Short mmCIF file of C-alpha atoms and ligand atoms in Angstrom, two decimals:
data_model
loop_
_atom_site.label_atom_id
_atom_site.label_comp_id
_atom_site.label_asym_id
_atom_site.label_seq_id
_atom_site.Cartn_x
_atom_site.Cartn_y
_atom_site.Cartn_z
CA MET A 370 39.88 31.81 133.34
CA LYS A 371 41.39 33.86 130.51
CA ARG A 372 40.85 33.15 126.85
CA VAL A 373 43.53 33.39 124.14
CA ILE A 374 42.90 33.01 120.43
CA SER A 375 45.65 32.08 117.96
CA VAL A 376 44.92 32.77 114.29
CA VAL A 377 45.99 30.46 111.46
CA GLY A 378 45.23 31.16 107.83
CA ALA A 379 47.81 30.05 105.32
CA ARG A 380 50.16 27.08 105.10
CA PRO A 381 53.18 28.70 106.81
CA ASN A 382 51.06 29.54 109.88
CA PHE A 383 50.17 26.03 111.00
CA MET A 384 53.67 24.98 112.13
CA LYS A 385 54.12 28.26 113.99
CA VAL A 386 50.93 27.87 116.04
CA ALA A 387 51.01 24.11 116.78
CA PRO A 388 53.79 24.42 119.42
CA ILE A 389 52.06 27.40 121.04
CA ASP A 390 48.88 25.35 121.43
CA ARG A 391 50.87 22.49 122.94
CA ALA A 392 52.74 24.80 125.34
CA PHE A 393 49.48 26.35 126.61
CA LYS A 394 48.38 22.91 127.91
CA LYS A 395 50.61 23.50 130.96
CA TYR A 396 48.38 26.44 131.88
CA SER A 397 45.02 24.82 131.11
CA ASP A 398 43.73 25.62 134.65
CA THR A 399 43.96 29.33 133.97
CA VAL A 400 44.05 29.84 130.19
CA GLU A 401 41.75 28.49 127.49
CA HIS A 402 43.59 28.51 124.16
CA LEU A 403 41.53 28.38 120.97
CA ILE A 404 42.59 28.25 117.32
CA ILE A 405 40.66 30.18 114.68
CA HIS A 406 41.32 29.23 111.04
CA THR A 407 40.48 31.91 108.50
CA GLY A 408 40.47 29.40 105.61
CA GLN A 409 42.87 31.47 103.46
CA HIS A 410 44.42 28.11 102.57
CA TYR A 411 42.05 25.15 102.48
CA GLY A 412 41.79 21.54 101.44
CA ALA A 413 43.70 18.37 102.24
CA LYS A 414 47.14 19.35 100.92
CA MET A 415 47.33 23.03 101.84
CA SER A 416 45.68 22.78 105.26
CA ASP A 417 44.16 19.57 106.71
CA ALA A 418 47.35 17.46 106.56
CA PHE A 419 49.12 19.99 108.81
CA PHE A 420 46.53 19.73 111.57
CA GLN A 421 46.83 15.93 111.66
CA GLU A 422 50.61 15.74 111.40
CA LEU A 423 51.33 18.51 113.89
CA GLU A 424 48.69 17.04 116.24
CA MET A 425 46.77 20.29 116.45
CA PRO A 426 43.18 20.31 117.71
CA LYS A 427 40.50 21.17 115.17
CA PRO A 428 39.99 24.94 114.96
CA ALA A 429 37.32 26.23 117.34
CA VAL A 430 36.05 28.41 114.49
CA PHE A 431 36.61 28.08 110.72
CA LEU A 432 35.88 31.26 108.81
CA GLY A 433 35.92 29.63 105.34
CA ILE A 434 37.39 32.61 103.46
CA SER A 435 39.44 30.90 100.67
CA SER A 436 40.97 32.76 97.70
CA GLY A 437 40.40 36.24 96.28
CA SER A 438 42.23 39.47 95.52
CA HIS A 439 44.24 40.91 98.42
CA ALA A 440 41.53 43.44 99.22
CA GLU A 441 38.70 40.92 98.98
CA GLN A 442 40.51 38.29 101.02
CA THR A 443 41.62 40.73 103.72
CA ALA A 444 38.21 42.38 103.94
CA ARG A 445 36.29 39.10 104.12
CA ILE A 446 38.59 37.83 106.87
CA MET A 447 38.01 41.02 108.86
CA VAL A 448 34.24 40.82 108.59
CA GLU A 449 34.09 37.18 109.68
CA PHE A 450 36.80 37.47 112.33
CA GLU A 451 35.00 40.39 113.96
CA LYS A 452 31.89 38.23 114.41
CA ALA A 453 34.00 35.45 115.94
CA LEU A 454 35.72 37.89 118.33
CA LEU A 455 32.41 39.33 119.51
CA GLU A 456 31.25 35.84 120.33
CA VAL A 457 34.43 34.37 121.86
CA LYS A 458 35.53 37.57 123.67
CA PRO A 459 39.21 36.70 124.07
CA ASP A 460 41.65 38.48 126.41
CA LEU A 461 44.45 38.26 123.83
CA VAL A 462 44.77 37.48 120.12
CA ILE A 463 47.99 35.92 118.77
CA VAL A 464 48.81 36.37 115.09
CA VAL A 465 51.85 34.78 113.43
CA GLY A 466 53.96 35.55 110.38
CA ASP A 467 53.11 37.86 107.51
CA VAL A 468 50.19 36.55 105.48
CA ASN A 469 46.95 38.37 104.74
CA SER A 470 45.24 36.61 107.66
CA THR A 471 47.89 38.08 110.01
CA ILE A 472 47.16 41.74 109.28
CA ALA A 473 43.41 41.22 108.79
CA CYS A 474 42.97 39.64 112.23
CA ALA A 475 45.38 42.00 114.02
CA LEU A 476 43.53 45.02 112.66
CA THR A 477 40.12 43.60 113.56
CA ALA A 478 41.19 42.81 117.13
CA VAL A 479 42.86 46.14 117.95
CA LYS A 480 39.78 48.02 116.71
CA LEU A 481 37.76 46.07 119.29
CA HIS A 482 40.40 47.01 121.91
CA ILE A 483 41.55 43.42 122.26
CA PRO A 484 45.33 43.18 122.86
CA VAL A 485 47.32 41.56 120.02
CA ALA A 486 50.63 39.70 120.16
CA HIS A 487 52.61 39.23 116.94
CA VAL A 488 54.79 36.14 116.75
CA GLU A 489 57.66 36.57 114.24
CA ALA A 490 57.61 40.35 114.59
CA GLY A 491 60.31 42.76 113.40
CA LEU A 492 61.41 40.95 110.23
CA ARG A 493 61.90 43.24 107.23
CA SER A 494 62.93 42.63 103.62
CA ASN A 495 62.73 46.39 102.90
CA ASP A 496 60.96 45.44 99.67
CA ARG A 497 57.54 47.00 99.63
CA SER A 498 56.55 45.23 96.44
CA MET A 499 56.12 42.05 98.55
CA PRO A 500 52.60 41.76 99.97
CA GLU A 501 54.15 40.10 103.04
CA GLU A 502 56.33 43.17 103.74
CA ILE A 503 53.23 45.39 103.88
CA ASN A 504 51.57 42.87 106.19
CA ARG A 505 54.64 42.87 108.50
CA LEU A 506 54.90 46.66 108.61
CA ALA A 507 51.22 47.13 109.32
CA THR A 508 50.96 44.35 111.90
CA ASP A 509 53.96 45.50 113.93
CA ALA A 510 52.70 49.09 113.85
CA ILE A 511 49.43 48.20 115.58
CA CYS A 512 50.16 45.19 117.78
CA ASP A 513 50.71 45.42 121.55
CA PHE A 514 53.38 42.73 122.06
CA CYS A 515 56.14 41.53 119.76
CA PHE A 516 57.72 38.08 119.91
CA VAL A 517 60.88 37.98 117.84
CA THR A 518 62.79 35.12 116.17
CA GLU A 519 66.15 36.73 115.42
CA GLU A 520 68.40 39.65 116.48
CA SER A 521 67.67 41.68 113.33
CA GLY A 522 64.02 41.91 114.42
CA MET A 523 64.97 43.18 117.90
CA LYS A 524 67.23 45.82 116.40
CA PHE A 525 64.61 46.95 113.91
CA LEU A 526 61.81 47.26 116.45
CA LYS A 527 64.10 49.31 118.67
CA THR A 528 64.80 51.75 115.84
CA GLN A 529 61.04 52.09 115.39
CA GLY A 530 60.57 53.01 119.01
CA PHE A 531 58.46 49.92 119.79
CA PRO A 532 58.36 49.69 123.63
CA GLU A 533 61.30 47.54 124.71
CA ASP A 534 59.38 46.08 127.65
CA LYS A 535 56.84 44.67 125.18
CA THR A 536 59.40 43.17 122.79
CA TYR A 537 60.60 39.66 123.57
CA PHE A 538 63.40 37.72 121.88
CA VAL A 539 62.09 34.16 122.16
CA GLY A 540 63.39 32.11 119.21
CA ASN A 541 61.44 30.45 116.46
CA THR A 542 58.28 28.39 116.93
CA MET A 543 58.64 27.03 113.39
CA ILE A 544 61.79 25.31 114.60
CA ASP A 545 59.87 23.99 117.64
CA SER A 546 57.66 22.14 115.14
CA GLN A 547 60.70 20.83 113.33
CA HIS A 548 62.08 19.36 116.59
CA PHE A 549 58.67 17.88 117.34
CA ALA A 550 58.37 16.19 113.95
CA LEU A 551 61.91 15.21 112.96
CA GLN A 552 61.73 11.60 114.11
CA LYS A 553 58.29 11.10 112.64
CA ALA A 554 59.55 12.48 109.32
CA ASP A 555 62.10 9.64 109.24
CA ARG A 556 59.19 7.26 108.76
CA SER A 557 58.02 9.11 105.60
CA ASN A 558 58.00 7.06 102.37
CA ILE A 559 58.21 10.08 100.10
CA LEU A 560 61.71 9.28 98.78
CA GLN A 561 60.67 5.77 97.74
CA GLU A 562 57.38 6.98 96.30
CA THR A 563 59.09 9.57 94.13
CA GLU A 564 62.06 7.28 93.34
CA ILE A 565 64.77 9.60 94.57
CA GLU A 566 67.81 8.83 96.70
CA LYS A 567 68.92 10.44 99.95
CA GLY A 568 71.49 13.16 99.34
CA LYS A 569 71.24 12.89 95.57
CA TYR A 570 68.44 15.24 94.58
CA VAL A 571 67.68 18.94 94.59
CA LEU A 572 64.43 20.13 96.17
CA VAL A 573 62.87 23.14 94.40
CA THR A 574 59.98 25.34 95.53
CA LEU A 575 58.85 28.57 93.85
CA HIS A 576 55.72 30.58 94.54
CA ARG A 577 56.62 34.26 95.14
CA PRO A 578 54.44 36.45 92.93
CA SER A 579 57.60 38.35 91.80
CA ASN A 580 59.04 35.09 90.43
CA VAL A 581 56.01 33.23 89.13
CA ASP A 582 53.36 35.75 88.06
CA GLU A 583 55.21 37.34 85.16
CA PRO A 584 55.70 35.01 82.13
CA GLU A 585 59.26 36.07 81.15
CA GLN A 586 60.58 35.90 84.73
CA LEU A 587 59.00 32.50 85.36
CA LYS A 588 60.31 31.19 82.05
CA SER A 589 63.88 32.35 82.73
CA ILE A 590 63.93 30.73 86.18
CA LEU A 591 62.35 27.50 85.00
CA LYS A 592 64.86 27.22 82.16
CA VAL A 593 67.67 27.05 84.72
CA VAL A 594 65.71 24.52 86.78
CA GLY A 595 65.21 22.47 83.59
CA GLU A 596 68.99 22.55 82.89
CA LEU A 597 69.72 21.46 86.46
CA SER A 598 67.38 18.48 86.00
CA GLU A 599 69.69 17.20 83.21
CA LYS A 600 72.46 16.82 85.83
CA ARG A 601 70.58 15.93 89.03
CA ASP A 602 67.21 14.61 90.10
CA VAL A 603 65.03 17.64 90.73
CA ILE A 604 61.88 17.29 92.79
CA PHE A 605 59.40 20.17 92.73
CA PRO A 606 56.35 20.15 95.03
CA ILE A 607 54.26 22.68 93.24
CA HIS A 608 52.24 25.47 94.81
CA PRO A 609 48.77 26.10 93.26
CA ARG A 610 49.77 29.60 92.13
CA THR A 611 52.85 28.27 90.28
CA ARG A 612 50.97 25.30 88.80
CA LYS A 613 48.34 27.61 87.36
CA ASN A 614 50.94 29.93 85.81
CA ILE A 615 53.14 27.20 84.29
CA ASP A 616 50.02 25.82 82.57
CA SER A 617 48.64 29.13 81.40
CA PHE A 618 52.02 30.43 80.13
CA GLY A 619 52.65 27.07 78.36
CA LEU A 620 55.96 26.34 80.12
CA ASN A 621 55.63 22.62 80.88
CA GLU A 622 58.02 21.69 78.06
CA LEU A 623 60.96 23.31 79.91
CA LEU A 624 60.51 20.92 82.78
CA LYS A 625 60.13 17.51 81.20
CA ASN A 626 62.82 15.93 83.44
CA VAL A 627 61.60 17.57 86.62
CA LYS A 628 59.62 15.44 89.07
CA PHE A 629 56.54 17.48 89.87
CA ILE A 630 54.54 16.48 92.90
CA GLU A 631 51.51 17.98 94.63
CA PRO A 632 52.05 20.32 97.60
CA GLN A 633 53.22 18.05 100.42
CA GLY A 634 52.12 17.71 104.02
CA TYR A 635 54.46 18.74 106.83
CA LEU A 636 56.19 15.39 107.49
CA ASP A 637 56.84 14.45 103.86
CA PHE A 638 58.13 17.92 103.11
CA LEU A 639 60.43 17.81 106.14
CA ALA A 640 61.77 14.46 104.91
CA LEU A 641 62.36 16.00 101.48
CA MET A 642 64.32 18.92 102.97
CA LYS A 643 66.31 16.84 105.41
CA ASN A 644 67.52 14.37 102.77
CA ALA A 645 68.15 16.79 99.92
CA ASP A 646 71.58 17.49 98.49
CA PHE A 647 70.51 21.13 98.49
CA VAL A 648 67.38 23.27 98.22
CA LEU A 649 66.49 25.99 95.72
CA THR A 650 63.60 28.17 96.87
CA ASP A 651 62.00 31.60 97.09
CA SER A 652 60.13 30.80 100.31
CA GLY A 653 60.52 32.69 103.59
CA GLY A 654 60.17 29.79 106.01
CA ILE A 655 62.27 27.28 104.07
CA GLN A 656 65.31 29.53 104.52
CA GLU A 657 64.88 29.01 108.26
CA GLU A 658 64.02 25.32 108.14
CA THR A 659 67.08 24.45 106.01
CA THR A 660 69.29 26.55 108.31
CA ALA A 661 68.06 24.56 111.32
CA LEU A 662 68.62 21.29 109.40
CA GLN A 663 72.03 22.54 108.12
CA ILE A 664 71.04 21.74 104.56
CA PRO A 665 72.45 24.15 101.94
CA CYS A 666 69.84 26.49 100.50
CA ILE A 667 69.91 28.87 97.52
CA THR A 668 67.25 31.57 97.88
CA VAL A 669 66.23 33.18 94.60
CA ARG A 670 65.16 36.61 95.82
CA LYS A 671 66.50 40.14 95.86
CA THR A 672 66.19 40.45 99.62
CA THR A 673 65.54 38.40 102.70
CA GLU A 674 63.65 39.40 105.84
CA ARG A 675 65.52 36.58 107.64
CA PRO A 676 69.18 37.74 107.46
CA VAL A 677 70.33 35.40 110.23
CA THR A 678 69.89 32.48 107.82
CA VAL A 679 72.55 34.06 105.57
CA GLU A 680 74.83 35.43 108.32
CA VAL A 681 74.83 32.34 110.53
CA GLY A 682 73.01 29.63 108.60
CA THR A 683 73.37 27.68 105.34
CA ASN A 684 71.38 30.10 103.22
CA ILE A 685 72.79 31.87 100.13
CA LEU A 686 70.78 34.78 98.76
CA ILE A 687 71.03 35.42 95.02
CA GLU A 688 69.39 37.77 92.54
CA PRO A 689 66.51 36.07 90.70
CA THR A 690 68.34 36.11 87.34
CA PRO A 691 69.38 33.11 85.22
CA GLU A 692 73.08 34.14 85.42
CA ALA A 693 73.11 34.35 89.22
CA MET A 694 71.20 31.08 89.51
CA LYS A 695 73.57 29.24 87.17
CA THR A 696 76.64 30.49 89.08
CA ALA A 697 75.16 29.56 92.46
CA ILE A 698 74.14 26.10 91.24
CA ASP A 699 77.52 25.52 89.64
CA ASP A 700 79.30 26.53 92.85
CA MET A 701 77.03 24.23 94.81
CA LEU A 702 77.83 21.29 92.54
CA THR A 703 81.59 21.83 92.33
CA LYS A 704 82.88 23.80 95.35
CA PRO A 705 83.00 23.22 99.11
CA ARG A 706 79.67 24.05 100.73
CA LYS A 707 78.95 26.88 103.15
CA GLN A 708 78.81 25.51 106.71
CA GLY A 709 76.11 26.88 109.00
CA GLN A 710 75.26 27.10 112.66
CA THR A 711 71.95 27.19 114.49
CA PRO A 712 70.85 30.77 115.29
CA PRO A 713 70.45 31.77 118.95
CA LEU A 714 67.37 30.37 120.72
CA TRP A 715 66.31 28.15 117.81
CA ASP A 716 66.31 25.29 120.29
CA GLY A 717 62.76 23.94 120.07
CA ARG A 718 61.55 25.86 123.14
CA ALA A 719 60.31 29.17 121.73
CA ALA A 720 56.64 28.37 122.40
CA GLU A 721 57.42 27.57 126.04
CA ARG A 722 58.99 31.02 126.39
CA ILE A 723 56.08 32.72 124.63
CA THR A 724 53.39 31.08 126.74
CA GLU A 725 55.25 31.74 129.99
CA ILE A 726 55.57 35.43 129.10
CA ILE A 727 51.91 35.61 128.10
CA VAL A 728 50.70 33.97 131.28
CA THR A 729 52.93 35.78 133.76
CA GLN A 730 53.58 39.18 132.17
CA ILE A 731 50.63 39.81 129.85
CA LEU A 732 47.68 38.06 131.50
CA HIS A 733 49.29 38.57 134.96
CA TYR A 734 48.71 35.23 136.61
C1 UD1 B 1781 50.29 32.95 100.72
C2 UD1 B 1781 51.03 34.02 101.51
C3 UD1 B 1781 52.54 33.80 101.39
C4 UD1 B 1781 52.93 32.39 101.77
C5 UD1 B 1781 52.13 31.42 100.93
C6 UD1 B 1781 52.47 29.99 101.31
C7 UD1 B 1781 49.86 36.20 101.59
C8 UD1 B 1781 49.90 37.58 101.07
N1 UD1 B 1781 50.72 35.36 101.01
O1 UD1 B 1781 50.58 33.16 99.34
O2 UD1 B 1781 53.19 34.71 102.25
O3 UD1 B 1781 54.31 32.21 101.55
O4 UD1 B 1781 50.74 31.67 101.17
O5 UD1 B 1781 51.75 29.07 100.58
O6 UD1 B 1781 49.10 35.89 102.48
N2 UD1 B 1781 45.17 28.40 96.23
C9 UD1 B 1781 44.64 27.13 96.16
N3 UD1 B 1781 44.47 26.44 97.34
C10 UD1 B 1781 44.76 26.99 98.55
C11 UD1 B 1781 45.27 28.30 98.58
C12 UD1 B 1781 45.49 28.99 97.43
O7 UD1 B 1781 44.37 26.59 95.12
O8 UD1 B 1781 44.56 26.32 99.56
C13 UD1 B 1781 45.42 29.14 94.98
C14 UD1 B 1781 44.31 30.10 94.66
O9 UD1 B 1781 44.03 30.04 93.30
C15 UD1 B 1781 44.90 31.47 94.99
C16 UD1 B 1781 46.40 31.24 94.82
O10 UD1 B 1781 46.63 29.85 95.07
O11 UD1 B 1781 44.42 32.48 94.22
C17 UD1 B 1781 47.21 32.08 95.76
O12 UD1 B 1781 46.76 31.89 97.12
P1 UD1 B 1781 46.87 33.08 98.22
O13 UD1 B 1781 46.46 32.59 99.55
O14 UD1 B 1781 46.25 34.30 97.68
O15 UD1 B 1781 48.42 33.43 98.24
P2 UD1 B 1781 49.69 32.47 98.21
O16 UD1 B 1781 50.40 32.68 96.92
O17 UD1 B 1781 49.34 31.07 98.58
#
């Protein structure tokens, strides 16, 4: 019997690991799959709801790390994860995405000579001011196997000389979760609860440090969101980082028509995306989720590490300036919309491919 650990830490990790856990069930005679939760995100809204709604088993180990500076958070995760690894002794560690938990756990495992697979490898924004970009660069540089969601990642890893026989183009496990949950999301009451109508509202999410941590930048973006809310219903599930900054910079007045709600669980948020007129965001994952749903998305960021969402999907990337935002919103309200297609292999079966490769080619059953 071999043992595989998948690490989850922050909100965007849960939907990437849930399908992997499910797909490993087919191999339960030979592989024991365990989830370790670092606790980077915690509590009912940011963490627990996702386990229930994605039908994930409780984590085998919870490291209870919570918030802190990047160095503190990363270091505390490493210290606690090392203890867990010494106890569990896995044959492989899977890390997903680009959050602090991803690099912290990858680094801890390779130092103990435990092989590491990175799911969602090879993505690059080429913007080193993003903490996630540093996490991606560092994780890909030290991991043993790369599972890749889109062609740009394959190309990039090739240019870096990452061994081609250890790089696998498998599709997107985040989209596996979307397929799994789409029907259930239709039973969500979130539209009624928030008094908005299908197809008639704009869904907004903002949490990137580059957009929300600096008062003038946050103010200029929120001003445009406030103006949009004069024309359309705007619903804004608000990330703790953004909530804190709006309050401390005294910006609530700009948003008096905006419907703020708490961070949402997976199913309610999926219902909000699926039924939106369009989405305005600075998230990484939402660019992919809206592309798969074929819902128009304006991404307020200088760069994207997920270019397929712009090249093939419904995503439009714009500079995070009020002028660019106003033009993009105006176009969205008055002109024909960009039509998108589903990127290759985003078919709901990425986790099946990943687990088959792990079992047959990495663990050699
Ligand atoms: C993290 C990820 C980011 C991801 C985002 C999704 C890194 C570097 N960043 O950013 O890639 O898009 O999660 O949400 O890993 N907080 C709470 N409750 C929580 C978690 C955080 O209140 O459950 C508050 C804390 O005050 C904390 C702040 O939010 O200081 C930021 O949390 P942190 O995990 O440091 O980064 P995120 O901005 O959430």
